[in-house]
PDB file of C-alpha atoms in Angstrom:
ATOM      1  CA  GLY A   1       0.000   0.000   0.000  1.00 59.00           C
ATOM      2  CA  ALA A   2       0.907   3.658  -0.103  1.00 83.00           C
ATOM      3  CA  GLY A   3       3.464   4.899   2.349  1.00 93.00           C
ATOM      4  CA  VAL A   4       3.663   8.216   4.151  1.00 96.00           C
ATOM      5  CA  SER A   5       3.632  11.123   1.747  1.00 97.00           C
ATOM      6  CA  GLN A   6       4.710  14.690   2.340  1.00 98.00           C
ATOM      7  CA  SER A   7       4.336  17.860   0.350  1.00 97.00           C
ATOM      8  CA  PRO A   8       5.973  19.886  -0.902  1.00 97.00           C
ATOM      9  CA  SER A   9       9.211  17.992  -1.294  1.00 97.00           C
ATOM     10  CA  ASN A  10      11.127  21.253  -1.360  1.00 97.00           C
ATOM     11  CA  LYS A  11      10.173  24.698  -0.143  1.00 97.00           C
ATOM     12  CA  VAL A  12      12.193  27.862  -0.471  1.00 98.00           C
ATOM     13  CA  THR A  13      10.820  30.873   1.335  1.00 97.00           C
ATOM     14  CA  GLU A  14      11.900  34.278   2.485  1.00 97.00           C
ATOM     15  CA  LYS A  15      12.572  35.130   6.076  1.00 97.00           C
ATOM     16  CA  GLY A  16       9.412  36.270   7.807  1.00 97.00           C
ATOM     17  CA  LYS A  17       6.987  34.353   5.592  1.00 98.00           C
ATOM     18  CA  ASP A  18       4.687  31.614   6.879  1.00 98.00           C
ATOM     19  CA  VAL A  19       4.902  28.074   5.506  1.00 98.00           C
ATOM     20  CA  GLU A  20       2.662  25.033   5.692  1.00 98.00           C
ATOM     21  CA  LEU A  21       3.968  21.507   5.367  1.00 98.00           C
ATOM     22  CA  ARG A  22       1.620  18.609   4.771  1.00 98.00           C
ATOM     23  CA  CYS A  23       1.775  14.971   5.802  1.00 98.00           C
ATOM     24  CA  ASP A  24      -0.477  12.127   4.681  1.00 96.00           C
ATOM     25  CA  PRO A  25       0.078   9.160   6.970  1.00 95.00           C
ATOM     26  CA  ILE A  26      -0.446   5.520   6.139  1.00 94.00           C
ATOM     27  CA  SER A  27      -4.137   4.682   6.209  1.00 91.00           C
ATOM     28  CA  GLY A  28      -5.163   3.241   9.535  1.00 88.00           C
ATOM     29  CA  HIS A  29      -2.166   4.560  11.443  1.00 91.00           C
ATOM     30  CA  THR A  30      -3.382   6.405  14.491  1.00 89.00           C
ATOM     31  CA  ALA A  31      -0.055   7.851  15.589  1.00 90.00           C
ATOM     32  CA  LEU A  32       1.665  10.661  13.688  1.00 93.00           C
ATOM     33  CA  TYR A  33       4.975  12.322  14.442  1.00 93.00           C
ATOM     34  CA  TRP A  34       6.809  15.371  13.164  1.00 96.00           C
ATOM     35  CA  TYR A  35      10.572  15.680  13.363  1.00 95.00           C
ATOM     36  CA  ARG A  36      13.118  17.996  11.867  1.00 96.00           C
ATOM     37  CA  GLN A  37      16.647  17.207  10.867  1.00 94.00           C
ATOM     38  CA  SER A  38      19.312  19.772  10.216  1.00 92.00           C
ATOM     39  CA  LEU A  39      22.200  18.893   7.929  1.00 86.00           C
ATOM     40  CA  GLY A  40      24.413  16.257   9.497  1.00 81.00           C
ATOM     41  CA  GLN A  41      22.347  16.144  12.664  1.00 85.00           C
ATOM     42  CA  GLY A  42      19.984  13.663  14.263  1.00 86.00           C
ATOM     43  CA  LEU A  43      16.222  13.824  14.363  1.00 90.00           C
ATOM     44  CA  GLU A  44      14.675  16.441  16.603  1.00 91.00           C
ATOM     45  CA  PHE A  45      11.220  15.496  17.876  1.00 91.00           C
ATOM     46  CA  LEU A  46       8.615  18.222  17.348  1.00 95.00           C
ATOM     47  CA  ILE A  47       5.109  16.934  18.001  1.00 94.00           C
ATOM     48  CA  TYR A  48       3.161  13.674  18.360  1.00 91.00           C
ATOM     49  CA  PHE A  49      -0.506  12.937  17.683  1.00 92.00           C
ATOM     50  CA  GLN A  50      -2.168   9.776  18.945  1.00 88.00           C
ATOM     51  CA  GLY A  51      -5.796   9.201  18.064  1.00 85.00           C
ATOM     52  CA  ASN A  52      -8.078  11.713  19.742  1.00 84.00           C
ATOM     53  CA  SER A  53      -5.713  12.417  22.606  1.00 87.00           C
ATOM     54  CA  ALA A  54      -4.229  15.841  23.142  1.00 89.00           C
ATOM     55  CA  PRO A  55      -1.024  16.089  21.098  1.00 90.00           C
ATOM     56  CA  ASP A  56       2.363  16.007  22.744  1.00 90.00           C
ATOM     57  CA  LYS A  57       3.781  19.384  21.760  1.00 92.00           C
ATOM     58  CA  SER A  58       6.787  19.229  24.026  1.00 90.00           C
ATOM     59  CA  GLY A  59       9.273  19.340  21.160  1.00 92.00           C
ATOM     60  CA  LEU A  60       8.031  22.451  19.392  1.00 95.00           C
ATOM     61  CA  PRO A  61      10.919  24.950  19.558  1.00 94.00           C
ATOM     62  CA  SER A  62       8.829  28.113  19.749  1.00 93.00           C
ATOM     63  CA  ASP A  63       5.299  29.436  19.478  1.00 95.00           C
ATOM     64  CA  ARG A  64       5.937  30.101  15.798  1.00 97.00           C
ATOM     65  CA  PHE A  65       5.475  26.377  15.275  1.00 97.00           C
ATOM     66  CA  SER A  66       2.081  24.701  15.353  1.00 97.00           C
ATOM     67  CA  ALA A  67       0.528  21.569  13.942  1.00 96.00           C
ATOM     68  CA  GLU A  68      -2.915  20.201  13.370  1.00 95.00           C
ATOM     69  CA  ARG A  69      -4.247  16.816  12.502  1.00 94.00           C
ATOM     70  CA  THR A  70      -7.671  16.886  10.930  1.00 85.00           C
ATOM     71  CA  GLY A  71      -9.996  13.915  11.068  1.00 81.00           C
ATOM     72  CA  GLY A  72      -7.296  11.761  12.544  1.00 77.00           C
ATOM     73  CA  SER A  73      -5.492  11.597   9.229  1.00 90.00           C
ATOM     74  CA  VAL A  74      -3.739  14.411   7.375  1.00 95.00           C
ATOM     75  CA  SER A  75      -1.506  16.702   9.388  1.00 97.00           C
ATOM     76  CA  THR A  76      -0.220  20.189   8.678  1.00 97.00           C
ATOM     77  CA  LEU A  77       2.831  21.721  10.313  1.00 98.00           C
ATOM     78  CA  THR A  78       2.801  25.507  10.178  1.00 98.00           C
ATOM     79  CA  ILE A  79       5.795  27.713  10.778  1.00 98.00           C
ATOM     80  CA  GLN A  80       5.012  31.392  11.136  1.00 98.00           C
ATOM     81  CA  ARG A  81       7.466  34.205  10.508  1.00 98.00           C
ATOM     82  CA  THR A  82      10.158  31.801   9.349  1.00 98.00           C
ATOM     83  CA  GLN A  83      13.749  32.365  10.379  1.00 97.00           C
ATOM     84  CA  GLN A  84      16.920  31.132   8.725  1.00 96.00           C
ATOM     85  CA  GLU A  85      17.514  28.698  11.583  1.00 96.00           C
ATOM     86  CA  ASP A  86      14.263  26.971  10.607  1.00 97.00           C
ATOM     87  CA  SER A  87      15.988  25.637   7.492  1.00 97.00           C
ATOM     88  CA  ALA A  88      16.012  21.854   7.780  1.00 97.00           C
ATOM     89  CA  VAL A  89      14.346  18.710   6.501  1.00 97.00           C
ATOM     90  CA  TYR A  90      10.982  18.205   8.156  1.00 98.00           C
ATOM     91  CA  LEU A  91      10.086  14.543   8.453  1.00 97.00           C
ATOM     92  CA  CYS A  92       6.709  13.067   9.212  1.00 96.00           C
ATOM     93  CA  ALA A  93       6.182   9.511  10.414  1.00 94.00           C
ATOM     94  CA  SER A  94       3.183   7.404  11.300  1.00 92.00           C
ATOM     95  CA  SER A  95       2.660   4.193  13.210  1.00 89.00           C
ATOM     96  CA  ARG A  96      -0.112   1.956  14.404  1.00 86.00           C
ATOM     97  CA  ALA A  97      -1.460   2.497  17.871  1.00 70.00           C
ATOM     98  CA  PRO A  98       1.120   1.570  20.510  1.00 63.00           C
ATOM     99  CA  TYR A  99       0.526  -1.793  22.055  1.00 54.00           C
ATOM    100  CA  ARG A 100      -0.681  -1.456  25.607  1.00 47.00           C
ATOM    101  CA  GLY A 101       2.324  -1.787  27.846  1.00 46.00           C
ATOM    102  CA  ARG A 102       4.802  -1.781  25.011  1.00 51.00           C
ATOM    103  CA  GLY A 103       4.950   1.902  24.391  1.00 52.00           C
ATOM    104  CA  GLY A 104       5.457   2.133  20.701  1.00 61.00           C
ATOM    105  CA  ASN A 105       5.467   0.723  17.231  1.00 76.00           C
ATOM    106  CA  GLU A 106       7.623   0.940  14.157  1.00 83.00           C
ATOM    107  CA  GLN A 107       7.506   4.389  12.622  1.00 88.00           C
ATOM    108  CA  PHE A 108       7.225   4.707   8.873  1.00 92.00           C
ATOM    109  CA  PHE A 109       8.736   7.898   7.562  1.00 95.00           C
ATOM    110  CA  GLY A 110       7.797  10.085   4.666  1.00 96.00           C
ATOM    111  CA  PRO A 111      10.464  11.435   2.309  1.00 96.00           C
ATOM    112  CA  GLY A 112      10.506  14.771   4.089  1.00 97.00           C
ATOM    113  CA  THR A 113      10.149  18.393   3.095  1.00 98.00           C
ATOM    114  CA  ARG A 114      13.381  20.299   2.648  1.00 97.00           C
ATOM    115  CA  LEU A 115      12.771  23.839   3.861  1.00 98.00           C
ATOM    116  CA  THR A 116      15.173  26.616   2.980  1.00 97.00           C
ATOM    117  CA  VAL A 117      14.652  30.038   4.494  1.00 97.00           C
ATOM    118  CA  LEU A 118      16.577  32.757   2.690  1.00 96.00           C
TER     119      LEU A 118
ATOM    120  CA  ARG B   1      22.439  14.125  30.154  1.00 59.00           C
ATOM    121  CA  LYS B   2      20.670  13.676  26.848  1.00 68.00           C
ATOM    122  CA  GLU B   3      17.730  11.297  26.818  1.00 82.00           C
ATOM    123  CA  VAL B   4      19.271   9.126  24.127  1.00 87.00           C
ATOM    124  CA  GLU B   5      22.984   9.085  23.392  1.00 89.00           C
ATOM    125  CA  GLN B   6      24.902   7.199  20.763  1.00 90.00           C
ATOM    126  CA  ASP B   7      28.518   6.497  20.006  1.00 84.00           C
ATOM    127  CA  PRO B   8      29.614   9.597  18.130  1.00 74.00           C
ATOM    128  CA  GLY B   9      31.404   7.805  15.320  1.00 83.00           C
ATOM    129  CA  PRO B  10      32.253   7.990  12.545  1.00 90.00           C
ATOM    130  CA  PHE B  11      33.201   4.347  12.218  1.00 93.00           C
ATOM    131  CA  ASN B  12      35.383   3.527   9.226  1.00 96.00           C
ATOM    132  CA  VAL B  13      35.857  -0.201   8.826  1.00 96.00           C
ATOM    133  CA  PRO B  14      37.071  -2.553   6.091  1.00 97.00           C
ATOM    134  CA  GLU B  15      34.758  -4.970   4.385  1.00 97.00           C
ATOM    135  CA  GLY B  16      34.257  -8.095   6.425  1.00 97.00           C
ATOM    136  CA  ALA B  17      34.865  -6.410   9.744  1.00 97.00           C
ATOM    137  CA  THR B  18      32.604  -6.703  12.750  1.00 97.00           C
ATOM    138  CA  VAL B  19      31.408  -3.419  14.204  1.00 96.00           C
ATOM    139  CA  ALA B  20      29.220  -2.589  17.183  1.00 95.00           C
ATOM    140  CA  PHE B  21      27.324   0.522  18.197  1.00 92.00           C
ATOM    141  CA  ASN B  22      25.811   1.361  21.550  1.00 93.00           C
ATOM    142  CA  CYS B  23      22.972   3.627  22.492  1.00 93.00           C
ATOM    143  CA  THR B  24      22.224   4.657  26.070  1.00 93.00           C
ATOM    144  CA  TYR B  25      18.902   5.961  27.303  1.00 91.00           C
ATOM    145  CA  SER B  26      17.892   7.814  30.440  1.00 89.00           C
ATOM    146  CA  ASN B  27      14.240   6.826  30.931  1.00 86.00           C
ATOM    147  CA  SER B  28      14.220   3.534  32.831  1.00 87.00           C
ATOM    148  CA  ALA B  29      10.508   3.094  32.034  1.00 85.00           C
ATOM    149  CA  SER B  30      11.216   2.860  28.301  1.00 84.00           C
ATOM    150  CA  GLN B  31       9.757  -0.230  26.721  1.00 82.00           C
ATOM    151  CA  SER B  32      10.253  -0.022  22.965  1.00 85.00           C
ATOM    152  CA  PHE B  33      13.581   0.151  21.242  1.00 90.00           C
ATOM    153  CA  PHE B  34      14.469   0.188  17.597  1.00 91.00           C
ATOM    154  CA  TRP B  35      17.417   0.599  15.292  1.00 94.00           C
ATOM    155  CA  TYR B  36      16.849   2.589  12.122  1.00 94.00           C
ATOM    156  CA  ARG B  37      19.112   3.043   9.151  1.00 96.00           C
ATOM    157  CA  GLN B  38      19.327   6.328   7.282  1.00 95.00           C
ATOM    158  CA  ASP B  39      21.083   6.665   3.956  1.00 95.00           C
ATOM    159  CA  CYS B  40      22.396  10.021   2.859  1.00 91.00           C
ATOM    160  CA  ARG B  41      19.586  12.473   2.118  1.00 89.00           C
ATOM    161  CA  LYS B  42      16.956   9.781   2.645  1.00 93.00           C
ATOM    162  CA  GLU B  43      14.405   9.155   5.345  1.00 94.00           C
ATOM    163  CA  PRO B  44      15.121   6.691   8.168  1.00 94.00           C
ATOM    164  CA  LYS B  45      13.923   3.146   7.713  1.00 94.00           C
ATOM    165  CA  LEU B  46      13.504   0.451  10.313  1.00 92.00           C
ATOM    166  CA  LEU B  47      16.427  -1.924  10.525  1.00 94.00           C
ATOM    167  CA  MET B  48      15.251  -3.989  13.458  1.00 92.00           C
ATOM    168  CA  SER B  49      13.348  -3.903  16.701  1.00 89.00           C
ATOM    169  CA  VAL B  50      15.200  -4.698  19.902  1.00 90.00           C
ATOM    170  CA  TYR B  51      13.654  -7.363  22.098  1.00 85.00           C
ATOM    171  CA  SER B  52      14.444  -8.023  25.723  1.00 86.00           C
ATOM    172  CA  SER B  53      15.947 -11.392  24.916  1.00 87.00           C
ATOM    173  CA  GLY B  54      18.053 -10.032  22.094  1.00 88.00           C
ATOM    174  CA  ASN B  55      17.403 -10.762  18.460  1.00 91.00           C
ATOM    175  CA  GLU B  56      19.299 -11.552  15.325  1.00 93.00           C
ATOM    176  CA  ASP B  57      18.564 -10.924  11.674  1.00 93.00           C
ATOM    177  CA  GLY B  58      21.215 -12.309   9.405  1.00 96.00           C
ATOM    178  CA  ARG B  59      24.411 -10.388  10.020  1.00 97.00           C
ATOM    179  CA  PHE B  60      22.729  -8.014  12.470  1.00 97.00           C
ATOM    180  CA  THR B  61      22.271  -8.625  16.178  1.00 97.00           C
ATOM    181  CA  ALA B  62      20.472  -6.289  18.552  1.00 96.00           C
ATOM    182  CA  GLN B  63      20.615  -6.508  22.323  1.00 95.00           C
ATOM    183  CA  LEU B  64      19.034  -4.719  25.247  1.00 94.00           C
ATOM    184  CA  ASN B  65      20.659  -4.253  28.631  1.00 94.00           C
ATOM    185  CA  ARG B  66      18.022  -2.860  30.964  1.00 92.00           C
ATOM    186  CA  ALA B  67      20.260  -2.781  34.007  1.00 93.00           C
ATOM    187  CA  SER B  68      22.735  -0.475  32.306  1.00 94.00           C
ATOM    188  CA  GLN B  69      20.088   1.179  30.121  1.00 94.00           C
ATOM    189  CA  TYR B  70      21.618   0.673  26.723  1.00 93.00           C
ATOM    190  CA  ILE B  71      20.940  -1.110  23.482  1.00 94.00           C
ATOM    191  CA  SER B  72      23.517  -2.336  21.041  1.00 95.00           C
ATOM    192  CA  LEU B  73      23.734  -3.212  17.375  1.00 96.00           C
ATOM    193  CA  LEU B  74      26.340  -5.632  16.083  1.00 97.00           C
ATOM    194  CA  ILE B  75      27.071  -5.984  12.385  1.00 97.00           C
ATOM    195  CA  ARG B  76      29.124  -8.962  11.312  1.00 98.00           C
ATOM    196  CA  ASP B  77      30.904  -9.412   7.986  1.00 98.00           C
ATOM    197  CA  SER B  78      30.190  -5.804   7.053  1.00 97.00           C
ATOM    198  CA  LYS B  79      29.426  -4.965   3.432  1.00 97.00           C
ATOM    199  CA  LEU B  80      29.970  -1.801   1.448  1.00 97.00           C
ATOM    200  CA  SER B  81      26.193  -1.450   1.346  1.00 97.00           C
ATOM    201  CA  ASP B  82      26.077  -1.215   5.145  1.00 97.00           C
ATOM    202  CA  SER B  83      27.514   2.298   4.886  1.00 97.00           C
ATOM    203  CA  ALA B  84      24.857   4.558   6.392  1.00 96.00           C
ATOM    204  CA  THR B  85      23.916   6.346   9.573  1.00 95.00           C
ATOM    205  CA  TYR B  86      22.402   4.143  12.263  1.00 96.00           C
ATOM    206  CA  LEU B  87      19.872   5.712  14.587  1.00 93.00           C
ATOM    207  CA  CYS B  88      18.490   4.282  17.771  1.00 92.00           C
ATOM    208  CA  VAL B  89      15.096   5.302  19.033  1.00 89.00           C
ATOM    209  CA  VAL B  90      13.435   4.906  22.386  1.00 84.00           C
ATOM    210  CA  ASN B  91       9.820   5.027  21.451  1.00 74.00           C
ATOM    211  CA  ASN B  92       8.271   6.002  24.735  1.00 64.00           C
ATOM    212  CA  ASP B  93      10.075   9.290  24.372  1.00 64.00           C
ATOM    213  CA  MET B  94      10.007   9.575  20.583  1.00 76.00           C
ATOM    214  CA  ARG B  95      13.639  10.416  21.007  1.00 79.00           C
ATOM    215  CA  PHE B  96      16.167   9.434  18.406  1.00 85.00           C
ATOM    216  CA  GLY B  97      19.846   9.293  19.014  1.00 85.00           C
ATOM    217  CA  ALA B  98      21.970  11.609  16.919  1.00 87.00           C
ATOM    218  CA  GLY B  99      23.094   8.655  14.860  1.00 91.00           C
ATOM    219  CA  THR B 100      26.330   6.822  14.266  1.00 93.00           C
ATOM    220  CA  ARG B 101      27.854   7.111  10.838  1.00 93.00           C
ATOM    221  CA  LEU B 102      29.347   3.937   9.436  1.00 96.00           C
ATOM    222  CA  THR B 103      31.538   3.781   6.357  1.00 96.00           C
ATOM    223  CA  VAL B 104      32.613   0.376   5.107  1.00 97.00           C
ATOM    224  CA  LYS B 105      35.607   0.546   2.796  1.00 96.00           C
ATOM    225  CA  PRO B 106      36.881  -1.959   0.249  1.00 95.00           C
TER     226      PRO B 106
END
């Protein structure tokens, strides 16, 4: 079946502009994650959605970052008033609901959106 | 202390060598552990889960040491195609290690 898709694949924007990044998770996956990865660095957790529960926003770096997940499926990550330090690859992943007591499942990643802020 | 820490690398090894990476975690309540592989400019992909009893998949062996709070990945008879960055993840925290870069040379 189809994997996780993200759009756009590349986004170049000017400092101060707002951007929206989209993620379509695998059908039936209730968990959705956003990460960002700067060049040569590891993955930085941003936000986690699980079913109808309140999202875990603990990784969002500032109030310029927000994310929504509509209808338990598609998610949008919005960055307002972009700064040059926001330049990175933004990765979305989805997984099935965590097994009770096991804490997590394999995450399937999308190809990412490469954001460049000039 | 970071929540998940990995050997910094890079590891440069010849073909056929055996190489091992460790990943330590700080949350003792963590229950799910995975190793992912990430090729250059690609998204991470699952390499293997890490089970309490340890598990093996071909040339790859993963182990969990709860007492010392680390997981390990052992690659035997390394191939050129094993060259990649290896990321550990502790799923309770959604925290990935920074990754260990492996280069296998002819």
